[in-house]
PDB file of N, CA, C and O in Angstrom, chain B, residues numbered from 101:
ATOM      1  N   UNK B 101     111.864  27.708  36.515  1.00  0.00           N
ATOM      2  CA  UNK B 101     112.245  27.349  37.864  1.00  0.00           C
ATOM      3  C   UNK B 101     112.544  25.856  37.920  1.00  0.00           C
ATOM      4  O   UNK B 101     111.876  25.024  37.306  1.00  0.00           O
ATOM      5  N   UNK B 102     113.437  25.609  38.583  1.00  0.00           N
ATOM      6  CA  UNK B 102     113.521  23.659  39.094  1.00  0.00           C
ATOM      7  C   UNK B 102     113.412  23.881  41.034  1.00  0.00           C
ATOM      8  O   UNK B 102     114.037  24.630  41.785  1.00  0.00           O
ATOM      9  N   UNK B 103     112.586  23.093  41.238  1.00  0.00           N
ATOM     10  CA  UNK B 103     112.538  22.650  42.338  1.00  0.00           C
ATOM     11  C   UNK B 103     111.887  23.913  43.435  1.00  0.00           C
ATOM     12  O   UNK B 103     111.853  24.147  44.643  1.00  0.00           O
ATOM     13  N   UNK B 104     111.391  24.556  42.067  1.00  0.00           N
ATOM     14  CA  UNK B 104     110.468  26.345  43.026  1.00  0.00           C
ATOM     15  C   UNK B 104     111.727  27.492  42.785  1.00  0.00           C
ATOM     16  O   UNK B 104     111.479  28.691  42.905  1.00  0.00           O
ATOM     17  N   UNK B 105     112.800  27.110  42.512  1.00  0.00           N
ATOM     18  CA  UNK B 105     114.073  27.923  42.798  1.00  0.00           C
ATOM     19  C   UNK B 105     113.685  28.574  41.361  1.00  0.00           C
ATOM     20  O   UNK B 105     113.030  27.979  40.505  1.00  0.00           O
ATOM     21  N   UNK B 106     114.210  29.932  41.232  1.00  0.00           N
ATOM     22  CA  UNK B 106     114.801  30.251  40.006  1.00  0.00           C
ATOM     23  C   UNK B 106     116.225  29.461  39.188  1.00  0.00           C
ATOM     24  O   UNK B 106     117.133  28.989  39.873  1.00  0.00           O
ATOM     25  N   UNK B 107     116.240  29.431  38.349  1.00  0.00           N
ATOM     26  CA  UNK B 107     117.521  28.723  38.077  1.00  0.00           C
ATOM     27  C   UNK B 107     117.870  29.048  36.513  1.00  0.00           C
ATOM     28  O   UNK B 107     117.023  29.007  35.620  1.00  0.00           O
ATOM     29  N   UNK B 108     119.362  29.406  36.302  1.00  0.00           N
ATOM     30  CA  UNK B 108     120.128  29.324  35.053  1.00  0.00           C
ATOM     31  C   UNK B 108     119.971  28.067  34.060  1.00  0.00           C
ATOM     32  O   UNK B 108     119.873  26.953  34.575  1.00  0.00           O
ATOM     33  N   UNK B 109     119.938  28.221  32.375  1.00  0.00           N
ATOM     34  CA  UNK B 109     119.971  27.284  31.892  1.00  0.00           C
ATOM     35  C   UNK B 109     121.011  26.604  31.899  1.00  0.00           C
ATOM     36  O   UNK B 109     120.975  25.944  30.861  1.00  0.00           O
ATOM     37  N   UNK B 110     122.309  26.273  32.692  1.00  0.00           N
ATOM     38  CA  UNK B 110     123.585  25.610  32.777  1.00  0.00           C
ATOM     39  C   UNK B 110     123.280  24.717  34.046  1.00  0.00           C
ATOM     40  O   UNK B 110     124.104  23.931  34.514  1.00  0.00           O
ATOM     41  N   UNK B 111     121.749  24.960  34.660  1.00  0.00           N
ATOM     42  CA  UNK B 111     121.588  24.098  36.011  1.00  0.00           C
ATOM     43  C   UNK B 111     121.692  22.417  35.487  1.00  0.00           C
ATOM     44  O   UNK B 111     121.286  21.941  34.427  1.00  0.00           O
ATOM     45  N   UNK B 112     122.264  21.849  36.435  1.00  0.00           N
ATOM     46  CA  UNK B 112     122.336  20.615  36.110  1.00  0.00           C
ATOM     47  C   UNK B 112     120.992  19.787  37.049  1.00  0.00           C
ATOM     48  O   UNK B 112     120.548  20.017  38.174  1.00  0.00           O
ATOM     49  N   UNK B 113     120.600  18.693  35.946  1.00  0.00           N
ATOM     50  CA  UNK B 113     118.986  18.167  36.680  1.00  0.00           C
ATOM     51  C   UNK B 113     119.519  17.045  36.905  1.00  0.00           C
ATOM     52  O   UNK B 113     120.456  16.349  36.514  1.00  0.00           O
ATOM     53  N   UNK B 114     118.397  17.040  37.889  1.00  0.00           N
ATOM     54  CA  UNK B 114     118.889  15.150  38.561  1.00  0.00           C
ATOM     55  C   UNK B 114     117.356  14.627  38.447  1.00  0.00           C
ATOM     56  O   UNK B 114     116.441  15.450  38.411  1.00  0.00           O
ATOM     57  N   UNK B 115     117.051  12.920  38.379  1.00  0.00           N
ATOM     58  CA  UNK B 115     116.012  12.720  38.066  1.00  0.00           C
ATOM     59  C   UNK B 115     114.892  13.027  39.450  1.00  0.00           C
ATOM     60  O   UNK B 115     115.303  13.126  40.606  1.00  0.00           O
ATOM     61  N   UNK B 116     113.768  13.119  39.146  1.00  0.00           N
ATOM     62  CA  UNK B 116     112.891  13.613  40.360  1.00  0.00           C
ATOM     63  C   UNK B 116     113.048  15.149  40.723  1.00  0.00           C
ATOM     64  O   UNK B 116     112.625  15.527  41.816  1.00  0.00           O
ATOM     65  N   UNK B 117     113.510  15.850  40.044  1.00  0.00           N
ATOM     66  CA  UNK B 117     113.418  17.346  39.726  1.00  0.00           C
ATOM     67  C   UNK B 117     111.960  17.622  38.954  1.00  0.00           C
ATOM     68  O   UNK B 117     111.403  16.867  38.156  1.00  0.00           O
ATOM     69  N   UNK B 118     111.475  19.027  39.465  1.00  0.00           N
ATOM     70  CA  UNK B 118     110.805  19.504  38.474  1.00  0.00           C
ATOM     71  C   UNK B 118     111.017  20.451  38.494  1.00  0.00           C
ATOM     72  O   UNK B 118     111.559  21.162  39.341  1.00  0.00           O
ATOM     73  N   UNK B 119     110.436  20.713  37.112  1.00  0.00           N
ATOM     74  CA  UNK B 119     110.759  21.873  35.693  1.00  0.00           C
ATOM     75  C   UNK B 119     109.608  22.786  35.722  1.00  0.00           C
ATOM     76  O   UNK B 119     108.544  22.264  35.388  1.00  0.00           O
ATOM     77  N   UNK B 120     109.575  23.947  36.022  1.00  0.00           N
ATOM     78  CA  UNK B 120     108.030  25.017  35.416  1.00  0.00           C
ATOM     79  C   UNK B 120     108.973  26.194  34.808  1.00  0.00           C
ATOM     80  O   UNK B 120     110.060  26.717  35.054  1.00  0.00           O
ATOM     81  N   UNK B 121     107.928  26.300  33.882  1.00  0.00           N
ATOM     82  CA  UNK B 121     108.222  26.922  32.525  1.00  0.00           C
ATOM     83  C   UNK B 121     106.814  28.024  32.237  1.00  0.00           C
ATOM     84  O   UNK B 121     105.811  27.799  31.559  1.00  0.00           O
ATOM     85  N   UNK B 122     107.175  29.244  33.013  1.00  0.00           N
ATOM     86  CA  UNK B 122     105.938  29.822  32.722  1.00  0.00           C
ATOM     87  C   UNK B 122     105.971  31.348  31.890  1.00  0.00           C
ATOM     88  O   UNK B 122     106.142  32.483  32.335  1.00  0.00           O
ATOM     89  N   UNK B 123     105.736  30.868  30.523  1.00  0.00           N
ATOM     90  CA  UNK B 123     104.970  32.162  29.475  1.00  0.00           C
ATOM     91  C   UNK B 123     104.317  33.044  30.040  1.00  0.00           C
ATOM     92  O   UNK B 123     103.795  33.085  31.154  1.00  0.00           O
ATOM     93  N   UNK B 124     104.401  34.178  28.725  1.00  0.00           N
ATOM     94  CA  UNK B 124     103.561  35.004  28.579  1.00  0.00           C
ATOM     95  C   UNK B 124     102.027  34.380  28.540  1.00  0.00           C
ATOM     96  O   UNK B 124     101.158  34.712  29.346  1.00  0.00           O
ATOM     97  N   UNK B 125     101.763  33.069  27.078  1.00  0.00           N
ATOM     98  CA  UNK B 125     100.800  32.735  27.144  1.00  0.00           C
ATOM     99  C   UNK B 125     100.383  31.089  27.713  1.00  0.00           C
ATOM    100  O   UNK B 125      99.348  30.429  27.799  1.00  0.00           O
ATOM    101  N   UNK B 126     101.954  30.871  28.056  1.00  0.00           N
ATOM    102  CA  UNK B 126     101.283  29.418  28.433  1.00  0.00           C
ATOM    103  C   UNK B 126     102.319  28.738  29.670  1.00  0.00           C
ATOM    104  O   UNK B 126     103.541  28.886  29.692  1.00  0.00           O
ATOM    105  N   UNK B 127     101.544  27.998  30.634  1.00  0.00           N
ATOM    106  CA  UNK B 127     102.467  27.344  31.730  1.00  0.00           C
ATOM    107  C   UNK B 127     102.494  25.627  31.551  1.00  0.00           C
ATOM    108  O   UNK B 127     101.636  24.872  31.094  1.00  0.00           O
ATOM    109  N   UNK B 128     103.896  25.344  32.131  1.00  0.00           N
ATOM    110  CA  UNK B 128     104.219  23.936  32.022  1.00  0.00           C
ATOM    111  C   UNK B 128     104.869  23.274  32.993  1.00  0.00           C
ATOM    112  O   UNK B 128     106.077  23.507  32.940  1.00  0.00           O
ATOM    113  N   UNK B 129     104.542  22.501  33.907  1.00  0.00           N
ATOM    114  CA  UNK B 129     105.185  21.937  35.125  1.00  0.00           C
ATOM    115  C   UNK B 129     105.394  20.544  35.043  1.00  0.00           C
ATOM    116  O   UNK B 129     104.469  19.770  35.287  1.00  0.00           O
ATOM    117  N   UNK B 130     106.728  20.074  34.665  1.00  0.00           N
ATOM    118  CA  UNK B 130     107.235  18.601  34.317  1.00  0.00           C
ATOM    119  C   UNK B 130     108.168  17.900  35.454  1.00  0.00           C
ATOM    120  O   UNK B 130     108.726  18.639  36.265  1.00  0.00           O
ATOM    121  N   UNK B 131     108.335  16.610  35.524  1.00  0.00           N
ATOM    122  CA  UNK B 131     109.065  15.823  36.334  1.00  0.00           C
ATOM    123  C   UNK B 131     110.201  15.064  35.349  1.00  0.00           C
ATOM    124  O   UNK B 131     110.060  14.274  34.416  1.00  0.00           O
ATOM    125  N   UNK B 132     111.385  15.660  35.975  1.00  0.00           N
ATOM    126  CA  UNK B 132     112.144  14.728  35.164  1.00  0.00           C
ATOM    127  C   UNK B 132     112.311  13.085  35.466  1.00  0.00           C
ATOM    128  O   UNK B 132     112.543  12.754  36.629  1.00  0.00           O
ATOM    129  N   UNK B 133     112.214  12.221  34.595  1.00  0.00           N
ATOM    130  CA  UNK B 133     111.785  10.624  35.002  1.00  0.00           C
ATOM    131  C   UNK B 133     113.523  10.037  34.392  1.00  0.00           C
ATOM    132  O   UNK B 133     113.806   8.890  34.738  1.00  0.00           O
ATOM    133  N   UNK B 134     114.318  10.604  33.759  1.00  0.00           N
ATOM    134  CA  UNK B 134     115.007  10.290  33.231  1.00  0.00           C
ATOM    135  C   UNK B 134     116.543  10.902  32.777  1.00  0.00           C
ATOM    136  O   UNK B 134     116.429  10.925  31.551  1.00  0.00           O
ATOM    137  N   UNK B 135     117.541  11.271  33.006  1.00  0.00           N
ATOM    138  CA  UNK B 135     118.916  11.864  32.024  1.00  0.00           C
ATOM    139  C   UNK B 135     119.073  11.170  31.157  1.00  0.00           C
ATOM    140  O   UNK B 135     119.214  10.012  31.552  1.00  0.00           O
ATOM    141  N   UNK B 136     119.146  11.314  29.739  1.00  0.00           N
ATOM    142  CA  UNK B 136     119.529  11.021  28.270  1.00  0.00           C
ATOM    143  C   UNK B 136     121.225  10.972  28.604  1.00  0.00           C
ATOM    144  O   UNK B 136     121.762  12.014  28.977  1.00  0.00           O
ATOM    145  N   UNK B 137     121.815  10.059  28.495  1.00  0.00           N
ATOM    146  CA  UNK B 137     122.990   9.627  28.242  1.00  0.00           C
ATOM    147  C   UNK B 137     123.813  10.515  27.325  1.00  0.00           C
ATOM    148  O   UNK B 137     124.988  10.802  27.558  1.00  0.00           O
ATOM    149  N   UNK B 138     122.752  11.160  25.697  1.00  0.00           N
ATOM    150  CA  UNK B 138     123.878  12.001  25.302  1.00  0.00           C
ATOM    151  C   UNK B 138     123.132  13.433  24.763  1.00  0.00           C
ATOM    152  O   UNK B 138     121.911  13.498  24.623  1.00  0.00           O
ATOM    153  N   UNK B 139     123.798  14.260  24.557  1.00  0.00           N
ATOM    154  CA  UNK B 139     122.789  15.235  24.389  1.00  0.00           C
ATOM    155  C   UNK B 139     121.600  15.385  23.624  1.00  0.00           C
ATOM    156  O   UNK B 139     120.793  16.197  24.076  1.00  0.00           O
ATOM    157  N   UNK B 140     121.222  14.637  22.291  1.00  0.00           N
ATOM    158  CA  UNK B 140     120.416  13.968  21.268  1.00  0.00           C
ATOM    159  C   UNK B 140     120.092  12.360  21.466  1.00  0.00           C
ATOM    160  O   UNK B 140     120.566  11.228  21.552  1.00  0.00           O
ATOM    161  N   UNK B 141     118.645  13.351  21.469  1.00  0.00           N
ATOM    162  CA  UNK B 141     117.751  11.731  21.259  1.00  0.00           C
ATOM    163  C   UNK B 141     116.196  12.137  21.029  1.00  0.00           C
ATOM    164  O   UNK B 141     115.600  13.150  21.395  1.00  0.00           O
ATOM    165  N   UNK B 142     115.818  11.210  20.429  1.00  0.00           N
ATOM    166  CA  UNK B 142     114.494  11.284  19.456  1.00  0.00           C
ATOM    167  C   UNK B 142     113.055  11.902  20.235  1.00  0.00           C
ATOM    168  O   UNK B 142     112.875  11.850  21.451  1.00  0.00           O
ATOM    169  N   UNK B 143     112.307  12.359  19.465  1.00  0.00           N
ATOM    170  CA  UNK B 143     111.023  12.514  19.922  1.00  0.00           C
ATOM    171  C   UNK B 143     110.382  11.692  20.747  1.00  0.00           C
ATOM    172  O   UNK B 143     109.378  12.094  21.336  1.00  0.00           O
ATOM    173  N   UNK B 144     110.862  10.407  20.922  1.00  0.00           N
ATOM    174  CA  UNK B 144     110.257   9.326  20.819  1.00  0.00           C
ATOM    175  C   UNK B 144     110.574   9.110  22.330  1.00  0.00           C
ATOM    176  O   UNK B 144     109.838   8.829  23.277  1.00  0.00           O
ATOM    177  N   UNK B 145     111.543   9.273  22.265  1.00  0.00           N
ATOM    178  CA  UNK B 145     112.633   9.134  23.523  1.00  0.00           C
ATOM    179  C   UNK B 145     112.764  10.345  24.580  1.00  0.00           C
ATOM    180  O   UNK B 145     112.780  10.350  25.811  1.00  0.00           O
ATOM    181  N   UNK B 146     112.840  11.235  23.743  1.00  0.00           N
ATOM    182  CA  UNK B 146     111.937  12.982  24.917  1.00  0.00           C
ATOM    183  C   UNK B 146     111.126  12.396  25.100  1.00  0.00           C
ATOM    184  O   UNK B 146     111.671  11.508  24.444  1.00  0.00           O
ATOM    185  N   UNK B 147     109.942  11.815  25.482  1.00  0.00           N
ATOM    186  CA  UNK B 147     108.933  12.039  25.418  1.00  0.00           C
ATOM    187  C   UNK B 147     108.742  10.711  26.862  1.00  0.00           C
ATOM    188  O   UNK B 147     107.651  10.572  27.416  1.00  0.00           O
ATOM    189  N   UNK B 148     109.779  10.004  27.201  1.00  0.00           N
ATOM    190  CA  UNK B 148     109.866   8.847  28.378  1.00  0.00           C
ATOM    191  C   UNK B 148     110.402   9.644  29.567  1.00  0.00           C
ATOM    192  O   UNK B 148     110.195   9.496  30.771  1.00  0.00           O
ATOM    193  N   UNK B 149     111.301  10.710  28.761  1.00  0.00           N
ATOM    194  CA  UNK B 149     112.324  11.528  30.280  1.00  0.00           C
ATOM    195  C   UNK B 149     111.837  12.399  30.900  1.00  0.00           C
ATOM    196  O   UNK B 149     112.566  12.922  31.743  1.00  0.00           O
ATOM    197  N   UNK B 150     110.560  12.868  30.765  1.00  0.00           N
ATOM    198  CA  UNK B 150     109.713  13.506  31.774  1.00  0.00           C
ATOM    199  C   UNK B 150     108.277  13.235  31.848  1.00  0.00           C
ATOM    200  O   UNK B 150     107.767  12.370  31.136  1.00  0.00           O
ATOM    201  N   UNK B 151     107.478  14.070  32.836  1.00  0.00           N
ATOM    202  CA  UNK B 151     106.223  13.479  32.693  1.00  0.00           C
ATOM    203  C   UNK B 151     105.734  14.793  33.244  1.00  0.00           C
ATOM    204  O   UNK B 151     106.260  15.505  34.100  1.00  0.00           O
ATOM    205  N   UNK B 152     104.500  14.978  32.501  1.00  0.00           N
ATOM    206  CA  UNK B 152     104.107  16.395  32.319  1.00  0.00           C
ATOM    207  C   UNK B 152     103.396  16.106  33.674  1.00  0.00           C
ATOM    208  O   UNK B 152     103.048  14.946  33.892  1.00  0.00           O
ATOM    209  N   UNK B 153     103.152  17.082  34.611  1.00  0.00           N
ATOM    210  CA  UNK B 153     102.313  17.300  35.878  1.00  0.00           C
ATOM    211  C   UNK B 153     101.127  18.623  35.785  1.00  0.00           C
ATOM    212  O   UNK B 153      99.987  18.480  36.226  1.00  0.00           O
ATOM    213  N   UNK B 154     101.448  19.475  35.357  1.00  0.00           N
ATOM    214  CA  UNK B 154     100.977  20.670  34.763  1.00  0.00           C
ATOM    215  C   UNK B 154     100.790  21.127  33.476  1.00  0.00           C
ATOM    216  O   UNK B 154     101.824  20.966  32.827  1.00  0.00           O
ATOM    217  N   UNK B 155      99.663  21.766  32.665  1.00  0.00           N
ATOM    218  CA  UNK B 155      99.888  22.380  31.526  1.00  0.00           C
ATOM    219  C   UNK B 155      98.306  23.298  31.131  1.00  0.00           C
ATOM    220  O   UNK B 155      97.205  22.836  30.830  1.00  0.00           O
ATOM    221  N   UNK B 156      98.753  24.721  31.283  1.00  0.00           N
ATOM    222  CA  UNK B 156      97.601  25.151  30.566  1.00  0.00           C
ATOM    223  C   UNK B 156      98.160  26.058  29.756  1.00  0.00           C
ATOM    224  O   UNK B 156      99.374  26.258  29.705  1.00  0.00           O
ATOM    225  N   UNK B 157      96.911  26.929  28.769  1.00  0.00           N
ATOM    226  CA  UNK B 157      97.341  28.238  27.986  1.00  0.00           C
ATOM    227  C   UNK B 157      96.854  29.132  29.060  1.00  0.00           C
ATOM    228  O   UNK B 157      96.654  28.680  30.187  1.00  0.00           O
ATOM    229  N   UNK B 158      96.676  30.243  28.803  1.00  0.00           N
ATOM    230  CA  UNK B 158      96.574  31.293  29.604  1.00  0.00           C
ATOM    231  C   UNK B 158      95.557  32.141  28.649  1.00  0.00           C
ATOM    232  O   UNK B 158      95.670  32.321  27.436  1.00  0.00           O
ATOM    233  N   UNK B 159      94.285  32.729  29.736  1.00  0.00           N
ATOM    234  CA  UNK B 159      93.243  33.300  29.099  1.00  0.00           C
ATOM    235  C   UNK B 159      93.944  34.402  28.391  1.00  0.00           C
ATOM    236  O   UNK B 159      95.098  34.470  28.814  1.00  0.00           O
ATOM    237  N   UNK B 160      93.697  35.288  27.480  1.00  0.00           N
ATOM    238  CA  UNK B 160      94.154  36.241  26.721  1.00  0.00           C
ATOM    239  C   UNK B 160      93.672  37.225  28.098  1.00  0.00           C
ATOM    240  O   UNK B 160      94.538  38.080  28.285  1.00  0.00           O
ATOM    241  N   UNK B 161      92.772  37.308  28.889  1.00  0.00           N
ATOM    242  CA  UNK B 161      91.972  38.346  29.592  1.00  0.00           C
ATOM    243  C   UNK B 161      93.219  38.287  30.897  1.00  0.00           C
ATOM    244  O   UNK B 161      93.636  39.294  31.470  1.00  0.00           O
ATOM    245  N   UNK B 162      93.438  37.601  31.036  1.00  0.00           N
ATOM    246  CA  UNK B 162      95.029  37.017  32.367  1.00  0.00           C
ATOM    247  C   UNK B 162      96.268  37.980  31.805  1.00  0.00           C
ATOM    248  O   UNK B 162      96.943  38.693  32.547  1.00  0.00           O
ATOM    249  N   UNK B 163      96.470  37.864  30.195  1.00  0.00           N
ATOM    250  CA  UNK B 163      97.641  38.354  29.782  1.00  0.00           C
ATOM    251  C   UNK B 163      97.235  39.863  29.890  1.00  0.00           C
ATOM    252  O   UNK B 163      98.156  40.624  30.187  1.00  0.00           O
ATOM    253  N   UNK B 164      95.909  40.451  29.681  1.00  0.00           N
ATOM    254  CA  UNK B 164      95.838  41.781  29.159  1.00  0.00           C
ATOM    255  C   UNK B 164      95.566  42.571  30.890  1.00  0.00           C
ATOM    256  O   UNK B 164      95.617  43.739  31.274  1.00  0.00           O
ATOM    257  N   UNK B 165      95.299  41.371  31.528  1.00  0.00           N
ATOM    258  CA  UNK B 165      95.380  42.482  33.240  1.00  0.00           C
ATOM    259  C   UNK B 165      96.790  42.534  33.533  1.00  0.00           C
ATOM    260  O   UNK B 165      97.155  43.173  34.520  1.00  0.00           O
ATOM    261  N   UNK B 166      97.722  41.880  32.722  1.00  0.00           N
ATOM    262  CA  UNK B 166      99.070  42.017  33.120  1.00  0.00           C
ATOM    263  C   UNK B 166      99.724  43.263  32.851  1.00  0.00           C
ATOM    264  O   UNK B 166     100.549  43.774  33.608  1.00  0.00           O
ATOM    265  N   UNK B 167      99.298  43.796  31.637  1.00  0.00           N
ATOM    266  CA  UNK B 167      99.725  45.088  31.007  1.00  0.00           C
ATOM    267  C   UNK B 167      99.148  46.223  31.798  1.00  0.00           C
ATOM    268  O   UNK B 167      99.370  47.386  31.461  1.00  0.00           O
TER     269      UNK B 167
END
């Protein structure tokens, strides 16, 4: 999802968006702080263009009431 919405991977982000990303076994809710100028750039450099807000794994006992 960006911004609570469902959304396609062709969505275009603007900075102050956020990102949730939620697994089978694990959830992730990020802020984008940054657009990378070109499509590649380093670990080093991922790692300035967002800022994690959220992150857990998910109990195995969560996944198996799902089934």
């Amino acid at each position: 999802k960006v911004n609570g919405e469902p959304a396609k991977p062709s969505k275009q982000l603007s900075v102050g968006d956020t990102i949730e990303v939620d697994s089978l076994t694990k959830y992730l809710k990020v802020k984008v702080l940054k657009i990378p100028k070109s499509k590649n750039v380093s670990k080093k450099e991922a790692r300035e263009l967002i800022e994690v807000l959220e992150e857990f794994k998910k109990d195995i006992r969560d996944i198996i009431d799902l089934i």
